[in-house]
XYZ file of C-alpha atoms in Angstrom:
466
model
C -33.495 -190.904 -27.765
C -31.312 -189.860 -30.772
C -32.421 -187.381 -33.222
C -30.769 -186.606 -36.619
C -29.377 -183.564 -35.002
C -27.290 -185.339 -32.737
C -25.732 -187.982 -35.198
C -22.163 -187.420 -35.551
C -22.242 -187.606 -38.868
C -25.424 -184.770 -39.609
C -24.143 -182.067 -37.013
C -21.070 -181.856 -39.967
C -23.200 -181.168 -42.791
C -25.620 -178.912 -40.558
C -22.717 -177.028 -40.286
C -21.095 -176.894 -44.023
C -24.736 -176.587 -45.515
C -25.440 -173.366 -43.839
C -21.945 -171.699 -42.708
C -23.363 -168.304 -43.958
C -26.463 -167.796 -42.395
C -25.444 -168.291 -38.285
C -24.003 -164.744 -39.026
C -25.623 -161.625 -40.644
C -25.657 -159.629 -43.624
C -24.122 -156.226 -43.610
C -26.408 -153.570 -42.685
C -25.820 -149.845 -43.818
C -26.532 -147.289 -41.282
C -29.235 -145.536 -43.399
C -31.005 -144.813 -46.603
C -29.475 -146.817 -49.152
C -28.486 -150.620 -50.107
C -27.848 -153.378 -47.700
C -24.236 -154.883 -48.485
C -24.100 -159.046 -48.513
C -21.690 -160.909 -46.571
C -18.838 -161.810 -48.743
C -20.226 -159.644 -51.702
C -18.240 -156.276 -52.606
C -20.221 -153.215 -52.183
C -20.890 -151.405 -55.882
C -20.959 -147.792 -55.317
C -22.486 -145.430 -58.210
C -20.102 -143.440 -59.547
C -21.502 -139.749 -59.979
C -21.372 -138.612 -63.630
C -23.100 -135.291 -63.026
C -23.381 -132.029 -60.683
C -24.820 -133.797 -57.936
C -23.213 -136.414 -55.554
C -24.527 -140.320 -55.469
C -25.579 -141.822 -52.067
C -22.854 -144.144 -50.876
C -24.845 -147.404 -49.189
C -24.580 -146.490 -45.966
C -24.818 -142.824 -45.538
C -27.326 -140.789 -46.190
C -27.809 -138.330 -49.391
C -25.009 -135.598 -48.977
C -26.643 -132.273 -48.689
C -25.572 -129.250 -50.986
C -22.032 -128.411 -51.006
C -21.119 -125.268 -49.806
C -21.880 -122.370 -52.242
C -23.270 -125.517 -54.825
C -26.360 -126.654 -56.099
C -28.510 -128.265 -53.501
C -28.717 -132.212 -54.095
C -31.725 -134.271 -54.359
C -33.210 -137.612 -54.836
C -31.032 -139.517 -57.660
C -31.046 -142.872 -59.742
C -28.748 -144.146 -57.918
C -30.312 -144.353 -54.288
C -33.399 -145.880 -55.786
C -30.928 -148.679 -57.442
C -29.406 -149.346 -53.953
C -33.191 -149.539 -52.265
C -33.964 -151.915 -55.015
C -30.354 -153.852 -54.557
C -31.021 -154.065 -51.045
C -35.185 -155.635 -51.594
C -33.641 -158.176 -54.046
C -30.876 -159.740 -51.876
C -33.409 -159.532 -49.040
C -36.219 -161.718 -50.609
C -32.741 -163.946 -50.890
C -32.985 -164.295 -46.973
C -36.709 -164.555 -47.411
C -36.080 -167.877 -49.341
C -33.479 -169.265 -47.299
C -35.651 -168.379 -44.316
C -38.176 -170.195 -45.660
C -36.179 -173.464 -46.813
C -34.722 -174.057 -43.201
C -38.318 -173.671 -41.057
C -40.293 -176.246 -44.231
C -36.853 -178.551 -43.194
C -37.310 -178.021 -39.641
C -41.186 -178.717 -40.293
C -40.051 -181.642 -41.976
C -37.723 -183.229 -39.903
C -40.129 -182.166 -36.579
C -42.473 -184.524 -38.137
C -41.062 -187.435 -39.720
C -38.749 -188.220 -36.035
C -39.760 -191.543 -34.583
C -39.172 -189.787 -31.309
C -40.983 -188.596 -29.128
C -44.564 -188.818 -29.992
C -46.935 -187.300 -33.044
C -48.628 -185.322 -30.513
C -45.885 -183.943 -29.278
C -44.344 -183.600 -32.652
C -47.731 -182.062 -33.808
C -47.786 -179.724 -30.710
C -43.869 -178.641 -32.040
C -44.977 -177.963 -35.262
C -48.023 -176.051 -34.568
C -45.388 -173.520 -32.508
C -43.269 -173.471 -35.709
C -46.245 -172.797 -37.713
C -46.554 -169.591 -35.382
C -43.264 -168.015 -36.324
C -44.358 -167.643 -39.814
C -46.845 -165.191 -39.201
C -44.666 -163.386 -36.371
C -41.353 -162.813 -38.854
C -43.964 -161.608 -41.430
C -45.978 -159.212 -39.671
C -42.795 -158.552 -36.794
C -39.946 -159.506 -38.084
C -39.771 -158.744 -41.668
C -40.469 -154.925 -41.226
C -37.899 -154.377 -38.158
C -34.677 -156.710 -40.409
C -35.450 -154.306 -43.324
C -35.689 -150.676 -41.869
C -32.510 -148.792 -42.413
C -32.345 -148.229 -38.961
C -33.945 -150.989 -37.153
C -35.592 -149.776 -33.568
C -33.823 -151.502 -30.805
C -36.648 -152.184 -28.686
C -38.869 -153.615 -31.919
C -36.084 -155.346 -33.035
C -35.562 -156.615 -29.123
C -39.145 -157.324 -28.902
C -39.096 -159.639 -32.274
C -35.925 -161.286 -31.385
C -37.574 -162.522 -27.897
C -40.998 -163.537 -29.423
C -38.887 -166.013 -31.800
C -36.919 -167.015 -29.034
C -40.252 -167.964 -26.941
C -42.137 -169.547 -29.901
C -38.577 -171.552 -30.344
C -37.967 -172.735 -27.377
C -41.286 -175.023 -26.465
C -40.290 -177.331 -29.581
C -36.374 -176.651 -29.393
C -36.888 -178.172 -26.232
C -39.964 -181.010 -27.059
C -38.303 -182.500 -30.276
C -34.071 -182.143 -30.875
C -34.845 -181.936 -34.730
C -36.443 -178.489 -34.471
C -32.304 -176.971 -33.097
C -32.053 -177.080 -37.273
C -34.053 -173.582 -36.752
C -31.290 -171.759 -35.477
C -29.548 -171.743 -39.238
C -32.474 -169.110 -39.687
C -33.001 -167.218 -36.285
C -29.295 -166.500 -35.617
C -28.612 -164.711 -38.820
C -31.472 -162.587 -38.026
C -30.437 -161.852 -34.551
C -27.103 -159.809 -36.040
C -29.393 -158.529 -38.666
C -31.674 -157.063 -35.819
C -29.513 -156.463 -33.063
C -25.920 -154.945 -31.635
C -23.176 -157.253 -31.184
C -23.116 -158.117 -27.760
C -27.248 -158.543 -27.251
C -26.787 -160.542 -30.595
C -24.045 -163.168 -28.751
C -26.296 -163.451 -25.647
C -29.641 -164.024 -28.124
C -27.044 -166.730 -29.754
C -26.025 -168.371 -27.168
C -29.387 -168.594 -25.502
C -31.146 -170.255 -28.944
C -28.127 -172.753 -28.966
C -27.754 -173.988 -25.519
C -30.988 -173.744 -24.068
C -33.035 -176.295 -26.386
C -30.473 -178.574 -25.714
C -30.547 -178.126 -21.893
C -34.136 -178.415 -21.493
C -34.552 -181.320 -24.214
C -31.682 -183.075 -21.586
C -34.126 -182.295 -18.665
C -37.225 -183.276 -19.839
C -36.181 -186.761 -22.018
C -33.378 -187.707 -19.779
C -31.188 -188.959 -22.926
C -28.771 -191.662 -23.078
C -25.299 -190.312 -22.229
C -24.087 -190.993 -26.260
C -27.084 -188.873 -27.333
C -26.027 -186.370 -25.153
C -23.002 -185.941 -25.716
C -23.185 -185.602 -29.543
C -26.243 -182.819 -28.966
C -23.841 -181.006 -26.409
C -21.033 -180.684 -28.783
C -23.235 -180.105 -31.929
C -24.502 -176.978 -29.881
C -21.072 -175.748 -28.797
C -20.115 -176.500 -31.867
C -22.797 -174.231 -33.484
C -22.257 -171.438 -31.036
C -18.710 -171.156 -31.626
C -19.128 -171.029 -35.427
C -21.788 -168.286 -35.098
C -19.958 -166.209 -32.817
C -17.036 -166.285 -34.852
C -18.901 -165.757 -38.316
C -20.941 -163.609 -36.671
C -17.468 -161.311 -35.084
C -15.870 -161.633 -38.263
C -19.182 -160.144 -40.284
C -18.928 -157.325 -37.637
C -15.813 -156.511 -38.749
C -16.779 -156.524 -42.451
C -20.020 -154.559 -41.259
C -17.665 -151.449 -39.460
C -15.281 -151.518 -42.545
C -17.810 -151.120 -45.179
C -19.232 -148.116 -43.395
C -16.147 -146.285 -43.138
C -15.444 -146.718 -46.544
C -18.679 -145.696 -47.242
C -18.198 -142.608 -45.148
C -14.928 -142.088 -46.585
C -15.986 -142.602 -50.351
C -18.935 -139.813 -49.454
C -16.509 -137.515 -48.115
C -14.780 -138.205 -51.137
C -17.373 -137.678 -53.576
C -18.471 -134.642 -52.013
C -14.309 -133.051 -52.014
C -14.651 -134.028 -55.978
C -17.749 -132.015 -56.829
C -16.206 -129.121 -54.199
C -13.460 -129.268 -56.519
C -15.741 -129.840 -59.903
C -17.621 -126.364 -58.799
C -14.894 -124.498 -58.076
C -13.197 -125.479 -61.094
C -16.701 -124.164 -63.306
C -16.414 -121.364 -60.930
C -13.044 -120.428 -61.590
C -13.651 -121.709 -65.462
C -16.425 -119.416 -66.048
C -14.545 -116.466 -64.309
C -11.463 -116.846 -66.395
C -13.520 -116.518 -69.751
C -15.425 -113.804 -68.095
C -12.038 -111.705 -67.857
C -10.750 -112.858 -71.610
C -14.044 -111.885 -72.954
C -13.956 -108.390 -71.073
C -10.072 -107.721 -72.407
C -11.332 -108.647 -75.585
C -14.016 -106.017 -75.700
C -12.086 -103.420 -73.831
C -9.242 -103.775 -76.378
C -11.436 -103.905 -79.479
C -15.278 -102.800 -79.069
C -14.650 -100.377 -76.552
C -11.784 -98.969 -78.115
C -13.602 -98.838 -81.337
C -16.474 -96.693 -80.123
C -14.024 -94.787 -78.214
C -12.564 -93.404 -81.106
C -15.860 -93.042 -82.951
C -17.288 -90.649 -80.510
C -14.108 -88.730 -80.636
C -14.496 -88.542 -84.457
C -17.944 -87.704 -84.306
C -16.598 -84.641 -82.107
C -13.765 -83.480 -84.701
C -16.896 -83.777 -87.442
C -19.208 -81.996 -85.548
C -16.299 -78.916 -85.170
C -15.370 -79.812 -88.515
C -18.227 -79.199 -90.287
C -18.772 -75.098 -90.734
C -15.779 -74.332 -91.860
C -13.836 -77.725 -93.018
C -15.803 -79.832 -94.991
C -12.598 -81.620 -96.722
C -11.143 -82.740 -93.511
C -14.679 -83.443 -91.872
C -15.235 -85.609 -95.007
C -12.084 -87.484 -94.285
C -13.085 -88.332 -90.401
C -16.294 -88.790 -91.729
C -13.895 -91.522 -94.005
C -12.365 -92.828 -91.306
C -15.721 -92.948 -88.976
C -16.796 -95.752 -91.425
C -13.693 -97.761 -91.460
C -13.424 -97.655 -87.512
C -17.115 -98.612 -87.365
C -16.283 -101.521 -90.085
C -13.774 -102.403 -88.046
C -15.820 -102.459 -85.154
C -18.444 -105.092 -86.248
C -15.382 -107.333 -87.764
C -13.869 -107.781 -84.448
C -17.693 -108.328 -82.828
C -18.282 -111.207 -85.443
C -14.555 -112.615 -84.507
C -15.413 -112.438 -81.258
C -19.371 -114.369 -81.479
C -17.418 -116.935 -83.539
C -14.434 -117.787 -81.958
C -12.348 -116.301 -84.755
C -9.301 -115.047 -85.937
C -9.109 -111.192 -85.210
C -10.011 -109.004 -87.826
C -7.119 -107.741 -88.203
C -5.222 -110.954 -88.697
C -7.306 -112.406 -91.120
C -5.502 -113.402 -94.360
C -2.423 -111.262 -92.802
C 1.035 -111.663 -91.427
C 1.595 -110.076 -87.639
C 3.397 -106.848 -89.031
C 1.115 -106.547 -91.573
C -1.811 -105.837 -88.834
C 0.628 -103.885 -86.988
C 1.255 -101.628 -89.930
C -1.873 -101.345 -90.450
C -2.716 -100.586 -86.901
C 0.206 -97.910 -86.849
C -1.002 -96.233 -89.874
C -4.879 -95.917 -87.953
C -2.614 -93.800 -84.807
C -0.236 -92.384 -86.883
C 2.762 -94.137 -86.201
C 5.525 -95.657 -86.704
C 6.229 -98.960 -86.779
C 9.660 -100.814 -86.932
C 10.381 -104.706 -87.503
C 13.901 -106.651 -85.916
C 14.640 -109.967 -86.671
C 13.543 -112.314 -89.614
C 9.681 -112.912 -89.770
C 8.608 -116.031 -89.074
C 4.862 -117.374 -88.709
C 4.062 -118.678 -85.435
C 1.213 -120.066 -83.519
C -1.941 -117.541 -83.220
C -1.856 -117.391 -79.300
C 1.171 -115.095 -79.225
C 0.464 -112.813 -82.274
C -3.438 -112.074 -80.884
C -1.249 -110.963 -77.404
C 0.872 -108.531 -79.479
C -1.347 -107.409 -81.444
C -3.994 -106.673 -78.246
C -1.100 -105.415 -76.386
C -0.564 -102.674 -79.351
C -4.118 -101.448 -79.418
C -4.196 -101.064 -75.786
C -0.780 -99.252 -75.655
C -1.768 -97.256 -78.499
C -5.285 -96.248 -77.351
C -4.205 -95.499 -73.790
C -1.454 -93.245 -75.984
C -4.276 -91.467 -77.788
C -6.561 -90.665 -74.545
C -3.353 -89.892 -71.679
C -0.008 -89.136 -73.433
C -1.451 -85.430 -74.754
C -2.207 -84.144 -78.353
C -0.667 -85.374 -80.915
C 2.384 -87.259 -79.376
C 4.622 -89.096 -81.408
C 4.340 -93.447 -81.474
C 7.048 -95.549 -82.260
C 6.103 -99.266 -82.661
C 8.651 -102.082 -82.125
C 8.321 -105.782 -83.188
C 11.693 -107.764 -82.831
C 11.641 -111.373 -83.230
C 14.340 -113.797 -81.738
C 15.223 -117.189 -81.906
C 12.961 -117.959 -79.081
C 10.727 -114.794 -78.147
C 8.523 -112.331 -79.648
C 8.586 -108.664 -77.951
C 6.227 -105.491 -79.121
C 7.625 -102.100 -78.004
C 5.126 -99.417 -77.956
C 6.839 -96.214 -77.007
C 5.665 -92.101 -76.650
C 6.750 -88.682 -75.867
C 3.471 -87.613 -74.238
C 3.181 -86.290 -70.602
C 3.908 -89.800 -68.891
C 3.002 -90.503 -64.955
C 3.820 -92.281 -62.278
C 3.987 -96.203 -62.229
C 3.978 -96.251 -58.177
C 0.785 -93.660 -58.116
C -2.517 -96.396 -58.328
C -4.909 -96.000 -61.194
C -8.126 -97.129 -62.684
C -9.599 -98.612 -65.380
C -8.909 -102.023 -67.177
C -5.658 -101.653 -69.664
C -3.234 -101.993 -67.951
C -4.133 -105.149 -65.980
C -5.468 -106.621 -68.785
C -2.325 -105.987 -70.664
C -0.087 -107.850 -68.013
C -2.965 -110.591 -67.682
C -3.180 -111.578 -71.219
C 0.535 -111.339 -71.301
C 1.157 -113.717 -68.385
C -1.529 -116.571 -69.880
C 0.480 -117.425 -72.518
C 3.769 -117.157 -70.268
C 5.588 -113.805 -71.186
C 5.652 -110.362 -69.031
C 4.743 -106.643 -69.570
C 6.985 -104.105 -68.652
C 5.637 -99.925 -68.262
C 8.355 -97.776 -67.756
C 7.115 -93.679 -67.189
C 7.578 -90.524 -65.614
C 5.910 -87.111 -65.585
C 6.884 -85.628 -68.461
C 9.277 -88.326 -69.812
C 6.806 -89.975 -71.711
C 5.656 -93.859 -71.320
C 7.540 -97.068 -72.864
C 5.458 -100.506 -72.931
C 7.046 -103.440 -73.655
C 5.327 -107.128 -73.684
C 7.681 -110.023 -74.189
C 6.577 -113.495 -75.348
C 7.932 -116.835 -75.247
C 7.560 -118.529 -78.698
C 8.699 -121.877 -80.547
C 11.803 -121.632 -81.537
C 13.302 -120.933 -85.450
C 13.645 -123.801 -87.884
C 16.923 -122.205 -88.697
């Protein structure tokens, strides 16, 4: 008997019309979208503080000292990505058993009750891959011995008319994709090579073919096995690729927001420290020398009204001052004492508040407000820390010298000095050589006991048009 599937010129386009499906669609190892054979994998990019699922791998759990992560958008897009190409294989699934059913059928050979009794088994594997099969191909991680278990039930119900009518071997362009969908690689070959060589076996024992018919059955099963296997290996391969890179791009993603949190961390912490220097050198220093006027006033009062009137004078300047530099600061400003005014003009000005004296090198020159807000910080820090250590009533001198490519503020006093190598407290000093070093330039504290203290903060600046 010859069938259509042994015709030398069918088993060809058997082949060509269904290369695809004798192997198996990538399957991720868990939660996520199912990659397609010869489809590249699209991977949500992450555009906030948590990472994406990779298809693949499973949801990344919180980085270490981060925000824990949770369901996203993205995951449910791969689930859905994965349902859609899957009702793909439904439909191709279905195509090849209503052609099988077809074919089975409209044979001359053998006869319609035996071609009837092969359908009816055909008819069987609908409801099998529905209420079987269908759940076990789409679970992330299929359960070997369910997915065993299905696998073999096909096999059974495919067999009987594999081996009653030749036309039903068309069946295999559906069961052998599902048997790498299902199953691990080398159960998946034997399951392969069993649906391909043992219809055609017992179809030779029981009909005792013609040696032509058998022959061109023979080869269109070796034929088909070979093809599988190697679409099948080759798919494999894609299969272990596409979850290390998934693996990889995970790791990946999670490094990135490691490095996006520590980055906010470090972000945060860094404006954290310029917003304390700005208060320590301004605020604080402000009400600093409020309470200390509020002292002189309250000695002041019973027996020196002029000069408690004149603190009292000053008192409301300082406290003026004061709620300047807080509005500069809520807004993002210019200091007060900048505003509308050169950089020796605030330092004059600033002198004249600590009574002292203040001396200008080099020609003036306007320059960008990053350096003069340094100098001019640096100044009230050197001259308040003048006012509360160096002893009463010390005298200041106040350097600015301007070069063709620096800008260096001198604060210098003949108060009791100290030590440089002895460790103290408090926040000026640090925050004198931090705020320096941010915009490139050093500070330099020379003192000793008795000797008196010299601070000098040089800055790198653009240099003169001249």
């Amino acid at each position: 008997m010859r069938t259509p599937a042994a015709r030398p010129d069918s088993a060809p386009d058997a082949v060509r019309s269904a290369p695809e499906p004798s192997g198996a669609p990538v399957r991720p190892a868990s939660g996520g979208a199912r990659p397609v054979p010869g489809q590249e994998q699209p991977v949500p990019v992450p555009g906030r503080d948590q990472p994406v699922p990779v298809p693949g791998q499973e949801r990344p759990g919180p980085v270490s000292g981060g925000t824990p992560t949770g369901p996203v958008p993205g995951a449910a897009r791969a689930s859905n990505t994965w349902e859609l190409s899957f009702r793909l294989w439904d439909s191709y699934f279905a195509i090849v058993w209503v052609a099988t059913l077809v074919f089975v059928l409209g044979t001359a050979h053998p006869g319609m009750r035996v071609r009837l009794a092969a359908g009816g088994l055909l008819l069987l594997l609908i409801p099998w891959y529905l209420l079987v099969g269908r759940p076990v191909l789409t679970a992330d991680e299929p359960d070997e011995r369910r997915a065993l278990g299905y696998i073999a039930g096909a096999i059974l119900l495919f067999l009987p008319p594999g081996v009653l009518v030749g036309e039903t071997r068309l069946m295999t362009f559906a069961l052998i994709p599902q048997c790498f969908i299902a199953l691990r690689l080398r159960r998946a070959f034997a399951a392969t090579t069993l649906i391909n060589i043992a219809p055609v076996a017992g179809w030779a024992l029981l009909w005792r073919p013609e040696g032509q018919d058998l022959f061109f059955n023979t080869v269109f099963a070796v034929v088909t096995l070979v093809f599988s296997t190697a679409l099948g290996s080759w798919i494999i391969r894609i299969m272990e690729q596409s979850r290390e890179r998934a693996e990889l791009i995970t790791e990946l993603d999670a490094g990135r927001h490691e490095i996006a949190r520590l980055s906010a961390a470090h972000g945060a912490l860094a404006e954290r420290e310029r917003f304390s220097r700005e208060i320590h050198d301004t605020l604080a220093q402000g009400f600093t020398s409020l309470l200390m006027l509020v002292q002189a006033v309250e000695a002041e009062l019973d027996h020196d009204l002029p000069q408690a009137r004149r603190h009292l004078a000053l008192m409301n300047e300082t406290a003026r001052q004061n709620l300047a530099e807080a509005r500069a600061l809520v807004t993002g400003g210019t200091p007060a004492d900048l505003e509308g005014a050169t950089l020796p003009d605030a330092l004059r000005r600033l002198a004249a508040r600590h009574t002292a004296t203040l001396d200008v090198t080099g020609p003036v020159r306007p320059l960008p407000a990053g350096p003069e807000v340094v100098i001019l910080r640096s100044c009230q820090e050197a001259l308040a820390n003048t006012r509360k250590h160096a002893g009463s009533s010390p005298a200041v001198a106040v350097t600015l010298a301007y070069t063709a490519d620096s800008l260096a503020l001198s604060v210098r006093d003949e108060g009791r000095g100290f030590d440089p190598a002895v460790p103290v407290g408090g926040y000026g000093l640090a925050g004198l050589r931090a705020r320096a070093a941010e915009v490139g330039g050093t500070a330099l504290i020379r003192s000793a006991p008795g000797d008196g203290t010299t601070v000098t903060v040089c800055l790198p600046v653009p240099g003169s048009d001249e």
